[in-house]
Amino acid sequence: MVSGPGGVGKGTIVDALVARDPQLWLSRSWTTRAQRPGEPDDAYVFVSAEDFERRISEGGFLEWTEFLGNYYGTPRPDHLDRTPGPAGDARDDVTDFVLEIEVDGAQQVKHQFPEAILIFVLPPSREEQERRLRGRGDPDDKVHARLRKAEKEEPIGRDIADYLVVNDEFDRTVDEMMSIIDRERTRSGR
Ligand code: 5GP
């Protein structure tokens, strides 16, 4: 699991990890949040609150939470939307699921799967995080709400994380995360 405050660059990092390592497979979450301008259609499965709540009642989520007024959840693996990869993509290589989720969801997953590893990504500074959040084009009130939320999440993340990684320089961060994954694979005999 990769978690961390908004604006820390988690999305870009997990995309790079999955592109680099065919053993990794990125779970696509459901959300009731509106799609941002310029955000890819497959960033999430964008659904209504009714559809989300129906799926909750059917037990269709591995974990779900409410974050700043919207639902976010990881579909259970047997419902996972395994979007076909490029031609010749060896999906059978997949050994590890990557979940990019916030700390409440990470706690729920750790409860069910104690072997799950949480990497908590930190911004190099609050200023840099704020700059990245603004760069997405969110309105001021949303940026502030996310910064306040991040301040609450960070101590919990630090507490429950197996690894803390500072995203100071993108390529270095991805290398560090890859070596954490390799170390964990060796440790668990994969
Ligand atoms: P955003 O709106 O910025 O895409 O996501 C807001 C927060 O929700 C981020 O911290 C992101 O990691 C988290 N998130 C995304 N998908 C899920 C999910 O399926 N479950 C949980 N618990 N959090 C998620």
mmCIF file with all atom_site columns, C-alpha atoms and ligand atoms in Angstrom:
data_model
loop_
_atom_site.group_PDB
_atom_site.id
_atom_site.type_symbol
_atom_site.label_atom_id
_atom_site.label_alt_id
_atom_site.label_comp_id
_atom_site.label_asym_id
_atom_site.label_entity_id
_atom_site.label_seq_id
_atom_site.pdbx_PDB_ins_code
_atom_site.Cartn_x
_atom_site.Cartn_y
_atom_site.Cartn_z
_atom_site.occupancy
_atom_site.B_iso_or_equiv
_atom_site.pdbx_formal_charge
_atom_site.auth_seq_id
_atom_site.auth_comp_id
_atom_site.auth_asym_id
_atom_site.auth_atom_id
_atom_site.pdbx_PDB_model_num
ATOM   1   C CA  . MET A 1 1   ? 0.000   0.000   0.000   1.00 0.00 ? 1   MET A CA  1
ATOM   2   C CA  . VAL A 1 2   ? 1.161   3.471   -0.825  1.00 0.00 ? 2   VAL A CA  1
ATOM   3   C CA  . SER A 1 3   ? -0.276  6.249   1.267   1.00 0.00 ? 3   SER A CA  1
ATOM   4   C CA  . GLY A 1 4   ? 0.555   9.855   2.010   1.00 0.00 ? 4   GLY A CA  1
ATOM   5   C CA  . PRO A 1 5   ? -0.882  13.351  2.038   1.00 0.00 ? 5   PRO A CA  1
ATOM   6   C CA  . GLY A 1 6   ? -2.544  14.873  -1.020  1.00 0.00 ? 6   GLY A CA  1
ATOM   7   C CA  . GLY A 1 7   ? -0.054  16.551  -3.326  1.00 0.00 ? 7   GLY A CA  1
ATOM   8   C CA  . VAL A 1 8   ? 2.822   14.266  -2.372  1.00 0.00 ? 8   VAL A CA  1
ATOM   9   C CA  . GLY A 1 9   ? 2.908   12.589  -5.798  1.00 0.00 ? 9   GLY A CA  1
ATOM   10  C CA  . LYS A 1 10  ? 1.628   9.099   -4.889  1.00 0.00 ? 10  LYS A CA  1
ATOM   11  C CA  . GLY A 1 11  ? -0.247  8.646   -8.159  1.00 0.00 ? 11  GLY A CA  1
ATOM   12  C CA  . THR A 1 12  ? 2.778   9.381   -10.339 1.00 0.00 ? 12  THR A CA  1
ATOM   13  C CA  . ILE A 1 13  ? 4.952   7.144   -8.167  1.00 0.00 ? 13  ILE A CA  1
ATOM   14  C CA  . VAL A 1 14  ? 2.657   4.110   -8.327  1.00 0.00 ? 14  VAL A CA  1
ATOM   15  C CA  . ASP A 1 15  ? 2.256   4.531   -12.094 1.00 0.00 ? 15  ASP A CA  1
ATOM   16  C CA  . ALA A 1 16  ? 6.050   4.446   -12.438 1.00 0.00 ? 16  ALA A CA  1
ATOM   17  C CA  . LEU A 1 17  ? 6.364   1.384   -10.177 1.00 0.00 ? 17  LEU A CA  1
ATOM   18  C CA  . VAL A 1 18  ? 3.758   -0.568  -12.116 1.00 0.00 ? 18  VAL A CA  1
ATOM   19  C CA  . ALA A 1 19  ? 5.299   0.440   -15.465 1.00 0.00 ? 19  ALA A CA  1
ATOM   20  C CA  . ARG A 1 20  ? 8.687   -0.760  -14.260 1.00 0.00 ? 20  ARG A CA  1
ATOM   21  C CA  . ASP A 1 21  ? 7.745   -4.063  -12.652 1.00 0.00 ? 21  ASP A CA  1
ATOM   22  C CA  . PRO A 1 22  ? 5.363   -6.540  -14.355 1.00 0.00 ? 22  PRO A CA  1
ATOM   23  C CA  . GLN A 1 23  ? 4.897   -8.384  -11.048 1.00 0.00 ? 23  GLN A CA  1
ATOM   24  C CA  . LEU A 1 24  ? 3.022   -5.368  -9.687  1.00 0.00 ? 24  LEU A CA  1
ATOM   25  C CA  . TRP A 1 25  ? -0.629  -4.757  -10.420 1.00 0.00 ? 25  TRP A CA  1
ATOM   26  C CA  . LEU A 1 26  ? -2.414  -1.529  -9.529  1.00 0.00 ? 26  LEU A CA  1
ATOM   27  C CA  . SER A 1 27  ? -5.900  -1.818  -8.067  1.00 0.00 ? 27  SER A CA  1
ATOM   28  C CA  . ARG A 1 28  ? -8.345  0.702   -9.469  1.00 0.00 ? 28  ARG A CA  1
ATOM   29  C CA  . SER A 1 29  ? -10.486 2.298   -6.751  1.00 0.00 ? 29  SER A CA  1
ATOM   30  C CA  . TRP A 1 30  ? -14.075 3.405   -6.912  1.00 0.00 ? 30  TRP A CA  1
ATOM   31  C CA  . THR A 1 31  ? -14.916 6.975   -5.920  1.00 0.00 ? 31  THR A CA  1
ATOM   32  C CA  . THR A 1 32  ? -17.872 9.329   -5.771  1.00 0.00 ? 32  THR A CA  1
ATOM   33  C CA  . ARG A 1 33  ? -15.537 12.319  -6.278  1.00 0.00 ? 33  ARG A CA  1
ATOM   34  C CA  . ALA A 1 34  ? -16.044 14.223  -9.532  1.00 0.00 ? 34  ALA A CA  1
ATOM   35  C CA  . GLN A 1 35  ? -13.408 13.651  -12.186 1.00 0.00 ? 35  GLN A CA  1
ATOM   36  C CA  . ARG A 1 36  ? -10.916 16.540  -12.311 1.00 0.00 ? 36  ARG A CA  1
ATOM   37  C CA  . PRO A 1 37  ? -10.391 18.378  -15.576 1.00 0.00 ? 37  PRO A CA  1
ATOM   38  C CA  . GLY A 1 38  ? -7.622  16.556  -17.405 1.00 0.00 ? 38  GLY A CA  1
ATOM   39  C CA  . GLU A 1 39  ? -7.756  13.535  -15.103 1.00 0.00 ? 39  GLU A CA  1
ATOM   40  C CA  . PRO A 1 40  ? -7.678  10.270  -17.078 1.00 0.00 ? 40  PRO A CA  1
ATOM   41  C CA  . ASP A 1 41  ? -10.994 8.362   -17.296 1.00 0.00 ? 41  ASP A CA  1
ATOM   42  C CA  . ASP A 1 42  ? -9.352  5.299   -15.786 1.00 0.00 ? 42  ASP A CA  1
ATOM   43  C CA  . ALA A 1 43  ? -7.890  7.109   -12.744 1.00 0.00 ? 43  ALA A CA  1
ATOM   44  C CA  . TYR A 1 44  ? -10.870 5.711   -10.826 1.00 0.00 ? 44  TYR A CA  1
ATOM   45  C CA  . VAL A 1 45  ? -14.160 4.030   -11.472 1.00 0.00 ? 45  VAL A CA  1
ATOM   46  C CA  . PHE A 1 46  ? -16.269 7.189   -11.045 1.00 0.00 ? 46  PHE A CA  1
ATOM   47  C CA  . VAL A 1 47  ? -19.675 6.294   -9.602  1.00 0.00 ? 47  VAL A CA  1
ATOM   48  C CA  . SER A 1 48  ? -22.708 7.846   -7.896  1.00 0.00 ? 48  SER A CA  1
ATOM   49  C CA  . ALA A 1 49  ? -23.182 7.661   -4.118  1.00 0.00 ? 49  ALA A CA  1
ATOM   50  C CA  . GLU A 1 50  ? -26.118 5.276   -4.719  1.00 0.00 ? 50  GLU A CA  1
ATOM   51  C CA  . ASP A 1 51  ? -23.944 2.855   -6.698  1.00 0.00 ? 51  ASP A CA  1
ATOM   52  C CA  . PHE A 1 52  ? -21.190 3.074   -4.095  1.00 0.00 ? 52  PHE A CA  1
ATOM   53  C CA  . GLU A 1 53  ? -23.600 2.431   -1.216  1.00 0.00 ? 53  GLU A CA  1
ATOM   54  C CA  . ARG A 1 54  ? -25.157 -0.502  -3.048  1.00 0.00 ? 54  ARG A CA  1
ATOM   55  C CA  . ARG A 1 55  ? -21.733 -2.055  -3.426  1.00 0.00 ? 55  ARG A CA  1
ATOM   56  C CA  . ILE A 1 56  ? -20.994 -1.479  0.286   1.00 0.00 ? 56  ILE A CA  1
ATOM   57  C CA  . SER A 1 57  ? -24.194 -3.328  1.194   1.00 0.00 ? 57  SER A CA  1
ATOM   58  C CA  . GLU A 1 58  ? -23.190 -6.208  -1.098  1.00 0.00 ? 58  GLU A CA  1
ATOM   59  C CA  . GLY A 1 59  ? -19.835 -6.496  0.724   1.00 0.00 ? 59  GLY A CA  1
ATOM   60  C CA  . GLY A 1 60  ? -18.027 -5.625  -2.505  1.00 0.00 ? 60  GLY A CA  1
ATOM   61  C CA  . PHE A 1 61  ? -15.183 -3.599  -0.987  1.00 0.00 ? 61  PHE A CA  1
ATOM   62  C CA  . LEU A 1 62  ? -11.960 -4.808  0.604   1.00 0.00 ? 62  LEU A CA  1
ATOM   63  C CA  . GLU A 1 63  ? -11.937 -1.462  2.392   1.00 0.00 ? 63  GLU A CA  1
ATOM   64  C CA  . TRP A 1 64  ? -13.685 1.855   1.917   1.00 0.00 ? 64  TRP A CA  1
ATOM   65  C CA  . THR A 1 65  ? -13.757 5.228   3.601   1.00 0.00 ? 65  THR A CA  1
ATOM   66  C CA  . GLU A 1 66  ? -15.144 8.716   3.411   1.00 0.00 ? 66  GLU A CA  1
ATOM   67  C CA  . PHE A 1 67  ? -12.522 11.349  2.589   1.00 0.00 ? 67  PHE A CA  1
ATOM   68  C CA  . LEU A 1 68  ? -13.438 15.051  2.497   1.00 0.00 ? 68  LEU A CA  1
ATOM   69  C CA  . GLY A 1 69  ? -17.073 14.322  1.686   1.00 0.00 ? 69  GLY A CA  1
ATOM   70  C CA  . ASN A 1 70  ? -16.604 11.579  -0.901  1.00 0.00 ? 70  ASN A CA  1
ATOM   71  C CA  . TYR A 1 71  ? -16.465 7.798   -0.777  1.00 0.00 ? 71  TYR A CA  1
ATOM   72  C CA  . TYR A 1 72  ? -13.342 5.941   -1.889  1.00 0.00 ? 72  TYR A CA  1
ATOM   73  C CA  . GLY A 1 73  ? -12.983 2.156   -1.889  1.00 0.00 ? 73  GLY A CA  1
ATOM   74  C CA  . THR A 1 74  ? -10.955 -0.806  -3.103  1.00 0.00 ? 74  THR A CA  1
ATOM   75  C CA  . PRO A 1 75  ? -13.110 -3.376  -4.879  1.00 0.00 ? 75  PRO A CA  1
ATOM   76  C CA  . ARG A 1 76  ? -12.648 -6.920  -3.596  1.00 0.00 ? 76  ARG A CA  1
ATOM   77  C CA  . PRO A 1 77  ? -10.116 -8.818  -5.719  1.00 0.00 ? 77  PRO A CA  1
ATOM   78  C CA  . ASP A 1 78  ? -12.696 -11.132 -7.283  1.00 0.00 ? 78  ASP A CA  1
ATOM   79  C CA  . HIS A 1 79  ? -14.481 -8.046  -8.596  1.00 0.00 ? 79  HIS A CA  1
ATOM   80  C CA  . LEU A 1 80  ? -11.261 -6.318  -9.606  1.00 0.00 ? 80  LEU A CA  1
ATOM   81  C CA  . ASP A 1 81  ? -11.438 -4.698  -12.956 1.00 0.00 ? 81  ASP A CA  1
ATOM   82  C CA  . ARG A 1 82  ? -8.432  -6.282  -14.634 1.00 0.00 ? 82  ARG A CA  1
ATOM   83  C CA  . THR A 1 83  ? -8.104  -3.937  -17.530 1.00 0.00 ? 83  THR A CA  1
ATOM   84  C CA  . PRO A 1 84  ? -6.159  -5.803  -20.217 1.00 0.00 ? 84  PRO A CA  1
ATOM   85  C CA  . GLY A 1 85  ? -2.627  -4.533  -20.607 1.00 0.00 ? 85  GLY A CA  1
ATOM   86  C CA  . PRO A 1 86  ? -0.804  -3.898  -23.872 1.00 0.00 ? 86  PRO A CA  1
ATOM   87  C CA  . ALA A 1 87  ? -0.526  -6.793  -26.336 1.00 0.00 ? 87  ALA A CA  1
ATOM   88  C CA  . GLY A 1 88  ? 1.854   -9.432  -25.064 1.00 0.00 ? 88  GLY A CA  1
ATOM   89  C CA  . ASP A 1 89  ? 1.526   -8.160  -21.527 1.00 0.00 ? 89  ASP A CA  1
ATOM   90  C CA  . ALA A 1 90  ? 2.138   -11.117 -19.231 1.00 0.00 ? 90  ALA A CA  1
ATOM   91  C CA  . ARG A 1 91  ? -0.584  -10.622 -16.634 1.00 0.00 ? 91  ARG A CA  1
ATOM   92  C CA  . ASP A 1 92  ? 0.293   -14.020 -15.190 1.00 0.00 ? 92  ASP A CA  1
ATOM   93  C CA  . ASP A 1 93  ? 3.486   -12.440 -13.852 1.00 0.00 ? 93  ASP A CA  1
ATOM   94  C CA  . VAL A 1 94  ? 1.489   -10.507 -11.256 1.00 0.00 ? 94  VAL A CA  1
ATOM   95  C CA  . THR A 1 95  ? 2.423   -11.415 -7.687  1.00 0.00 ? 95  THR A CA  1
ATOM   96  C CA  . ASP A 1 96  ? 1.756   -8.193  -5.813  1.00 0.00 ? 96  ASP A CA  1
ATOM   97  C CA  . PHE A 1 97  ? -1.172  -5.826  -5.579  1.00 0.00 ? 97  PHE A CA  1
ATOM   98  C CA  . VAL A 1 98  ? -0.549  -2.119  -5.209  1.00 0.00 ? 98  VAL A CA  1
ATOM   99  C CA  . LEU A 1 99  ? -3.191  -0.060  -3.406  1.00 0.00 ? 99  LEU A CA  1
ATOM   100 C CA  . GLU A 1 100 ? -2.870  3.723   -3.420  1.00 0.00 ? 100 GLU A CA  1
ATOM   101 C CA  . ILE A 1 101 ? -5.143  4.601   -0.495  1.00 0.00 ? 101 ILE A CA  1
ATOM   102 C CA  . GLU A 1 102 ? -5.416  6.917   2.514   1.00 0.00 ? 102 GLU A CA  1
ATOM   103 C CA  . VAL A 1 103 ? -4.553  5.899   6.091   1.00 0.00 ? 103 VAL A CA  1
ATOM   104 C CA  . ASP A 1 104 ? -7.980  4.775   7.293   1.00 0.00 ? 104 ASP A CA  1
ATOM   105 C CA  . GLY A 1 105 ? -8.201  2.301   4.395   1.00 0.00 ? 105 GLY A CA  1
ATOM   106 C CA  . ALA A 1 106 ? -4.606  1.185   4.988   1.00 0.00 ? 106 ALA A CA  1
ATOM   107 C CA  . GLN A 1 107 ? -5.503  0.379   8.602   1.00 0.00 ? 107 GLN A CA  1
ATOM   108 C CA  . GLN A 1 108 ? -8.481  -1.687  7.463   1.00 0.00 ? 108 GLN A CA  1
ATOM   109 C CA  . VAL A 1 109 ? -6.332  -3.656  5.010   1.00 0.00 ? 109 VAL A CA  1
ATOM   110 C CA  . LYS A 1 110 ? -3.595  -4.233  7.614   1.00 0.00 ? 110 LYS A CA  1
ATOM   111 C CA  . HIS A 1 111 ? -6.255  -5.597  9.949   1.00 0.00 ? 111 HIS A CA  1
ATOM   112 C CA  . GLN A 1 112 ? -7.357  -8.150  7.351   1.00 0.00 ? 112 GLN A CA  1
ATOM   113 C CA  . PHE A 1 113 ? -3.904  -8.852  5.884   1.00 0.00 ? 113 PHE A CA  1
ATOM   114 C CA  . PRO A 1 114 ? -1.212  -8.316  8.518   1.00 0.00 ? 114 PRO A CA  1
ATOM   115 C CA  . GLU A 1 115 ? 1.426   -9.172  5.904   1.00 0.00 ? 115 GLU A CA  1
ATOM   116 C CA  . ALA A 1 116 ? 0.460   -6.114  3.807   1.00 0.00 ? 116 ALA A CA  1
ATOM   117 C CA  . ILE A 1 117 ? 3.213   -3.499  3.667   1.00 0.00 ? 117 ILE A CA  1
ATOM   118 C CA  . LEU A 1 118 ? 2.515   0.212   3.975   1.00 0.00 ? 118 LEU A CA  1
ATOM   119 C CA  . ILE A 1 119 ? 4.883   2.762   2.469   1.00 0.00 ? 119 ILE A CA  1
ATOM   120 C CA  . PHE A 1 120 ? 3.980   6.265   3.622   1.00 0.00 ? 120 PHE A CA  1
ATOM   121 C CA  . VAL A 1 121 ? 5.219   8.994   1.309   1.00 0.00 ? 121 VAL A CA  1
ATOM   122 C CA  . LEU A 1 122 ? 6.077   12.405  2.743   1.00 0.00 ? 122 LEU A CA  1
ATOM   123 C CA  . PRO A 1 123 ? 6.479   15.689  0.895   1.00 0.00 ? 123 PRO A CA  1
ATOM   124 C CA  . PRO A 1 124 ? 9.907   17.355  1.097   1.00 0.00 ? 124 PRO A CA  1
ATOM   125 C CA  . SER A 1 125 ? 8.156   20.385  2.670   1.00 0.00 ? 125 SER A CA  1
ATOM   126 C CA  . ARG A 1 126 ? 4.671   21.800  3.302   1.00 0.00 ? 126 ARG A CA  1
ATOM   127 C CA  . GLU A 1 127 ? 5.397   24.542  0.754   1.00 0.00 ? 127 GLU A CA  1
ATOM   128 C CA  . GLU A 1 128 ? 6.205   22.013  -1.945  1.00 0.00 ? 128 GLU A CA  1
ATOM   129 C CA  . GLN A 1 129 ? 3.088   19.981  -1.107  1.00 0.00 ? 129 GLN A CA  1
ATOM   130 C CA  . GLU A 1 130 ? 0.915   23.106  -1.305  1.00 0.00 ? 130 GLU A CA  1
ATOM   131 C CA  . ARG A 1 131 ? 2.501   24.058  -4.611  1.00 0.00 ? 131 ARG A CA  1
ATOM   132 C CA  . ARG A 1 132 ? 1.734   20.593  -6.042  1.00 0.00 ? 132 ARG A CA  1
ATOM   133 C CA  . LEU A 1 133 ? -1.855  20.686  -4.723  1.00 0.00 ? 133 LEU A CA  1
ATOM   134 C CA  . ARG A 1 134 ? -2.438  24.077  -6.347  1.00 0.00 ? 134 ARG A CA  1
ATOM   135 C CA  . GLY A 1 135 ? -0.914  22.797  -9.562  1.00 0.00 ? 135 GLY A CA  1
ATOM   136 C CA  . ARG A 1 136 ? -3.879  20.434  -9.947  1.00 0.00 ? 136 ARG A CA  1
ATOM   137 C CA  . GLY A 1 137 ? -6.206  23.377  -10.341 1.00 0.00 ? 137 GLY A CA  1
ATOM   138 C CA  . ASP A 1 138 ? -8.317  22.670  -7.252  1.00 0.00 ? 138 ASP A CA  1
ATOM   139 C CA  . PRO A 1 139 ? -10.060 25.744  -5.780  1.00 0.00 ? 139 PRO A CA  1
ATOM   140 C CA  . ASP A 1 140 ? -8.523  27.399  -2.695  1.00 0.00 ? 140 ASP A CA  1
ATOM   141 C CA  . ASP A 1 141 ? -11.000 25.941  -0.198  1.00 0.00 ? 141 ASP A CA  1
ATOM   142 C CA  . LYS A 1 142 ? -10.290 22.408  -1.489  1.00 0.00 ? 142 LYS A CA  1
ATOM   143 C CA  . VAL A 1 143 ? -6.534  22.963  -1.276  1.00 0.00 ? 143 VAL A CA  1
ATOM   144 C CA  . HIS A 1 144 ? -6.877  24.143  2.335   1.00 0.00 ? 144 HIS A CA  1
ATOM   145 C CA  . ALA A 1 145 ? -9.160  21.269  3.280   1.00 0.00 ? 145 ALA A CA  1
ATOM   146 C CA  . ARG A 1 146 ? -6.616  18.806  1.859   1.00 0.00 ? 146 ARG A CA  1
ATOM   147 C CA  . LEU A 1 147 ? -3.741  20.467  3.722   1.00 0.00 ? 147 LEU A CA  1
ATOM   148 C CA  . ARG A 1 148 ? -5.684  20.291  6.999   1.00 0.00 ? 148 ARG A CA  1
ATOM   149 C CA  . LYS A 1 149 ? -6.551  16.655  6.331   1.00 0.00 ? 149 LYS A CA  1
ATOM   150 C CA  . ALA A 1 150 ? -2.886  15.930  5.584   1.00 0.00 ? 150 ALA A CA  1
ATOM   151 C CA  . GLU A 1 151 ? -1.861  17.379  8.950   1.00 0.00 ? 151 GLU A CA  1
ATOM   152 C CA  . LYS A 1 152 ? -4.235  14.980  10.689  1.00 0.00 ? 152 LYS A CA  1
ATOM   153 C CA  . GLU A 1 153 ? -3.230  11.972  8.592   1.00 0.00 ? 153 GLU A CA  1
ATOM   154 C CA  . GLU A 1 154 ? 0.516   12.349  8.824   1.00 0.00 ? 154 GLU A CA  1
ATOM   155 C CA  . PRO A 1 155 ? 1.034   11.285  12.469  1.00 0.00 ? 155 PRO A CA  1
ATOM   156 C CA  . ILE A 1 156 ? -1.212  8.240   11.935  1.00 0.00 ? 156 ILE A CA  1
ATOM   157 C CA  . GLY A 1 157 ? 0.637   7.377   8.729   1.00 0.00 ? 157 GLY A CA  1
ATOM   158 C CA  . ARG A 1 158 ? 4.023   7.669   10.444  1.00 0.00 ? 158 ARG A CA  1
ATOM   159 C CA  . ASP A 1 159 ? 2.755   5.457   13.217  1.00 0.00 ? 159 ASP A CA  1
ATOM   160 C CA  . ILE A 1 160 ? 1.367   2.582   11.156  1.00 0.00 ? 160 ILE A CA  1
ATOM   161 C CA  . ALA A 1 161 ? 3.784   2.719   8.198   1.00 0.00 ? 161 ALA A CA  1
ATOM   162 C CA  . ASP A 1 162 ? 6.368   0.005   7.607   1.00 0.00 ? 162 ASP A CA  1
ATOM   163 C CA  . TYR A 1 163 ? 8.469   2.470   5.606   1.00 0.00 ? 163 TYR A CA  1
ATOM   164 C CA  . LEU A 1 164 ? 8.641   6.257   5.320   1.00 0.00 ? 164 LEU A CA  1
ATOM   165 C CA  . VAL A 1 165 ? 9.870   7.706   2.057   1.00 0.00 ? 165 VAL A CA  1
ATOM   166 C CA  . VAL A 1 166 ? 10.407  11.402  1.332   1.00 0.00 ? 166 VAL A CA  1
ATOM   167 C CA  . ASN A 1 167 ? 9.489   12.262  -2.257  1.00 0.00 ? 167 ASN A CA  1
ATOM   168 C CA  . ASP A 1 168 ? 12.259  14.807  -2.770  1.00 0.00 ? 168 ASP A CA  1
ATOM   169 C CA  . GLU A 1 169 ? 13.447  13.714  -6.194  1.00 0.00 ? 169 GLU A CA  1
ATOM   170 C CA  . PHE A 1 170 ? 11.120  11.577  -8.295  1.00 0.00 ? 170 PHE A CA  1
ATOM   171 C CA  . ASP A 1 171 ? 13.555  9.030   -9.816  1.00 0.00 ? 171 ASP A CA  1
ATOM   172 C CA  . ARG A 1 172 ? 15.332  8.547   -6.519  1.00 0.00 ? 172 ARG A CA  1
ATOM   173 C CA  . THR A 1 173 ? 11.995  8.019   -4.755  1.00 0.00 ? 173 THR A CA  1
ATOM   174 C CA  . VAL A 1 174 ? 10.913  5.373   -7.273  1.00 0.00 ? 174 VAL A CA  1
ATOM   175 C CA  . ASP A 1 175 ? 14.292  3.595   -6.921  1.00 0.00 ? 175 ASP A CA  1
ATOM   176 C CA  . GLU A 1 176 ? 13.962  3.615   -3.151  1.00 0.00 ? 176 GLU A CA  1
ATOM   177 C CA  . MET A 1 177 ? 10.434  2.194   -3.335  1.00 0.00 ? 177 MET A CA  1
ATOM   178 C CA  . MET A 1 178 ? 11.550  -0.509  -5.775  1.00 0.00 ? 178 MET A CA  1
ATOM   179 C CA  . SER A 1 179 ? 14.311  -1.577  -3.412  1.00 0.00 ? 179 SER A CA  1
ATOM   180 C CA  . ILE A 1 180 ? 11.817  -1.724  -0.526  1.00 0.00 ? 180 ILE A CA  1
ATOM   181 C CA  . ILE A 1 181 ? 9.591   -3.984  -2.637  1.00 0.00 ? 181 ILE A CA  1
ATOM   182 C CA  . ASP A 1 182 ? 12.578  -6.206  -3.549  1.00 0.00 ? 182 ASP A CA  1
ATOM   183 C CA  . ARG A 1 183 ? 13.595  -6.434  0.093   1.00 0.00 ? 183 ARG A CA  1
ATOM   184 C CA  . GLU A 1 184 ? 10.075  -7.427  1.133   1.00 0.00 ? 184 GLU A CA  1
ATOM   185 C CA  . ARG A 1 185 ? 9.886   -10.043 -1.623  1.00 0.00 ? 185 ARG A CA  1
ATOM   186 C CA  . THR A 1 186 ? 13.143  -11.574 -0.452  1.00 0.00 ? 186 THR A CA  1
ATOM   187 C CA  . ARG A 1 187 ? 11.942  -11.511 3.136   1.00 0.00 ? 187 ARG A CA  1
ATOM   188 C CA  . SER A 1 188 ? 8.699   -13.299 2.281   1.00 0.00 ? 188 SER A CA  1
ATOM   189 C CA  . GLY A 1 189 ? 10.438  -15.753 -0.082  1.00 0.00 ? 189 GLY A CA  1
ATOM   190 C CA  . ARG A 1 190 ? 8.964   -14.520 -3.381  1.00 0.00 ? 190 ARG A CA  1
HETATM 191 P P1  . 5GP B 2 .   ? -7.877  12.037  -4.578  1.00 0.00 ? 1   5GP B P1  1
HETATM 192 O O1  . 5GP B 2 .   ? -9.229  12.674  -4.472  1.00 0.00 ? 1   5GP B O1  1
HETATM 193 O O2  . 5GP B 2 .   ? -6.760  13.010  -4.359  1.00 0.00 ? 1   5GP B O2  1
HETATM 194 O O3  . 5GP B 2 .   ? -7.719  11.229  -5.844  1.00 0.00 ? 1   5GP B O3  1
HETATM 195 O O4  . 5GP B 2 .   ? -7.777  10.987  -3.378  1.00 0.00 ? 1   5GP B O4  1
HETATM 196 C C1  . 5GP B 2 .   ? -7.991  11.381  -2.057  1.00 0.00 ? 1   5GP B C1  1
HETATM 197 C C2  . 5GP B 2 .   ? -7.411  10.354  -1.115  1.00 0.00 ? 1   5GP B C2  1
HETATM 198 O O5  . 5GP B 2 .   ? -8.111  9.112   -1.244  1.00 0.00 ? 1   5GP B O5  1
HETATM 199 C C3  . 5GP B 2 .   ? -5.948  10.031  -1.403  1.00 0.00 ? 1   5GP B C3  1
HETATM 200 O O6  . 5GP B 2 .   ? -5.253  10.002  -0.157  1.00 0.00 ? 1   5GP B O6  1
HETATM 201 C C4  . 5GP B 2 .   ? -5.986  8.661   -2.027  1.00 0.00 ? 1   5GP B C4  1
HETATM 202 O O7  . 5GP B 2 .   ? -4.816  7.914   -1.741  1.00 0.00 ? 1   5GP B O7  1
HETATM 203 C C5  . 5GP B 2 .   ? -7.173  8.069   -1.309  1.00 0.00 ? 1   5GP B C5  1
HETATM 204 N N1  . 5GP B 2 .   ? -7.779  6.916   -2.014  1.00 0.00 ? 1   5GP B N1  1
HETATM 205 C C6  . 5GP B 2 .   ? -7.860  6.668   -3.330  1.00 0.00 ? 1   5GP B C6  1
HETATM 206 N N2  . 5GP B 2 .   ? -8.492  5.510   -3.559  1.00 0.00 ? 1   5GP B N2  1
HETATM 207 C C7  . 5GP B 2 .   ? -8.800  4.987   -2.352  1.00 0.00 ? 1   5GP B C7  1
HETATM 208 C C8  . 5GP B 2 .   ? -9.434  3.781   -1.913  1.00 0.00 ? 1   5GP B C8  1
HETATM 209 O O8  . 5GP B 2 .   ? -9.838  2.921   -2.689  1.00 0.00 ? 1   5GP B O8  1
HETATM 210 N N3  . 5GP B 2 .   ? -9.559  3.607   -0.580  1.00 0.00 ? 1   5GP B N3  1
HETATM 211 C C9  . 5GP B 2 .   ? -9.124  4.520   0.334   1.00 0.00 ? 1   5GP B C9  1
HETATM 212 N N4  . 5GP B 2 .   ? -9.282  4.222   1.610   1.00 0.00 ? 1   5GP B N4  1
HETATM 213 N N5  . 5GP B 2 .   ? -8.520  5.658   -0.037  1.00 0.00 ? 1   5GP B N5  1
HETATM 214 C C10 . 5GP B 2 .   ? -8.351  5.887   -1.354  1.00 0.00 ? 1   5GP B C10 1
#
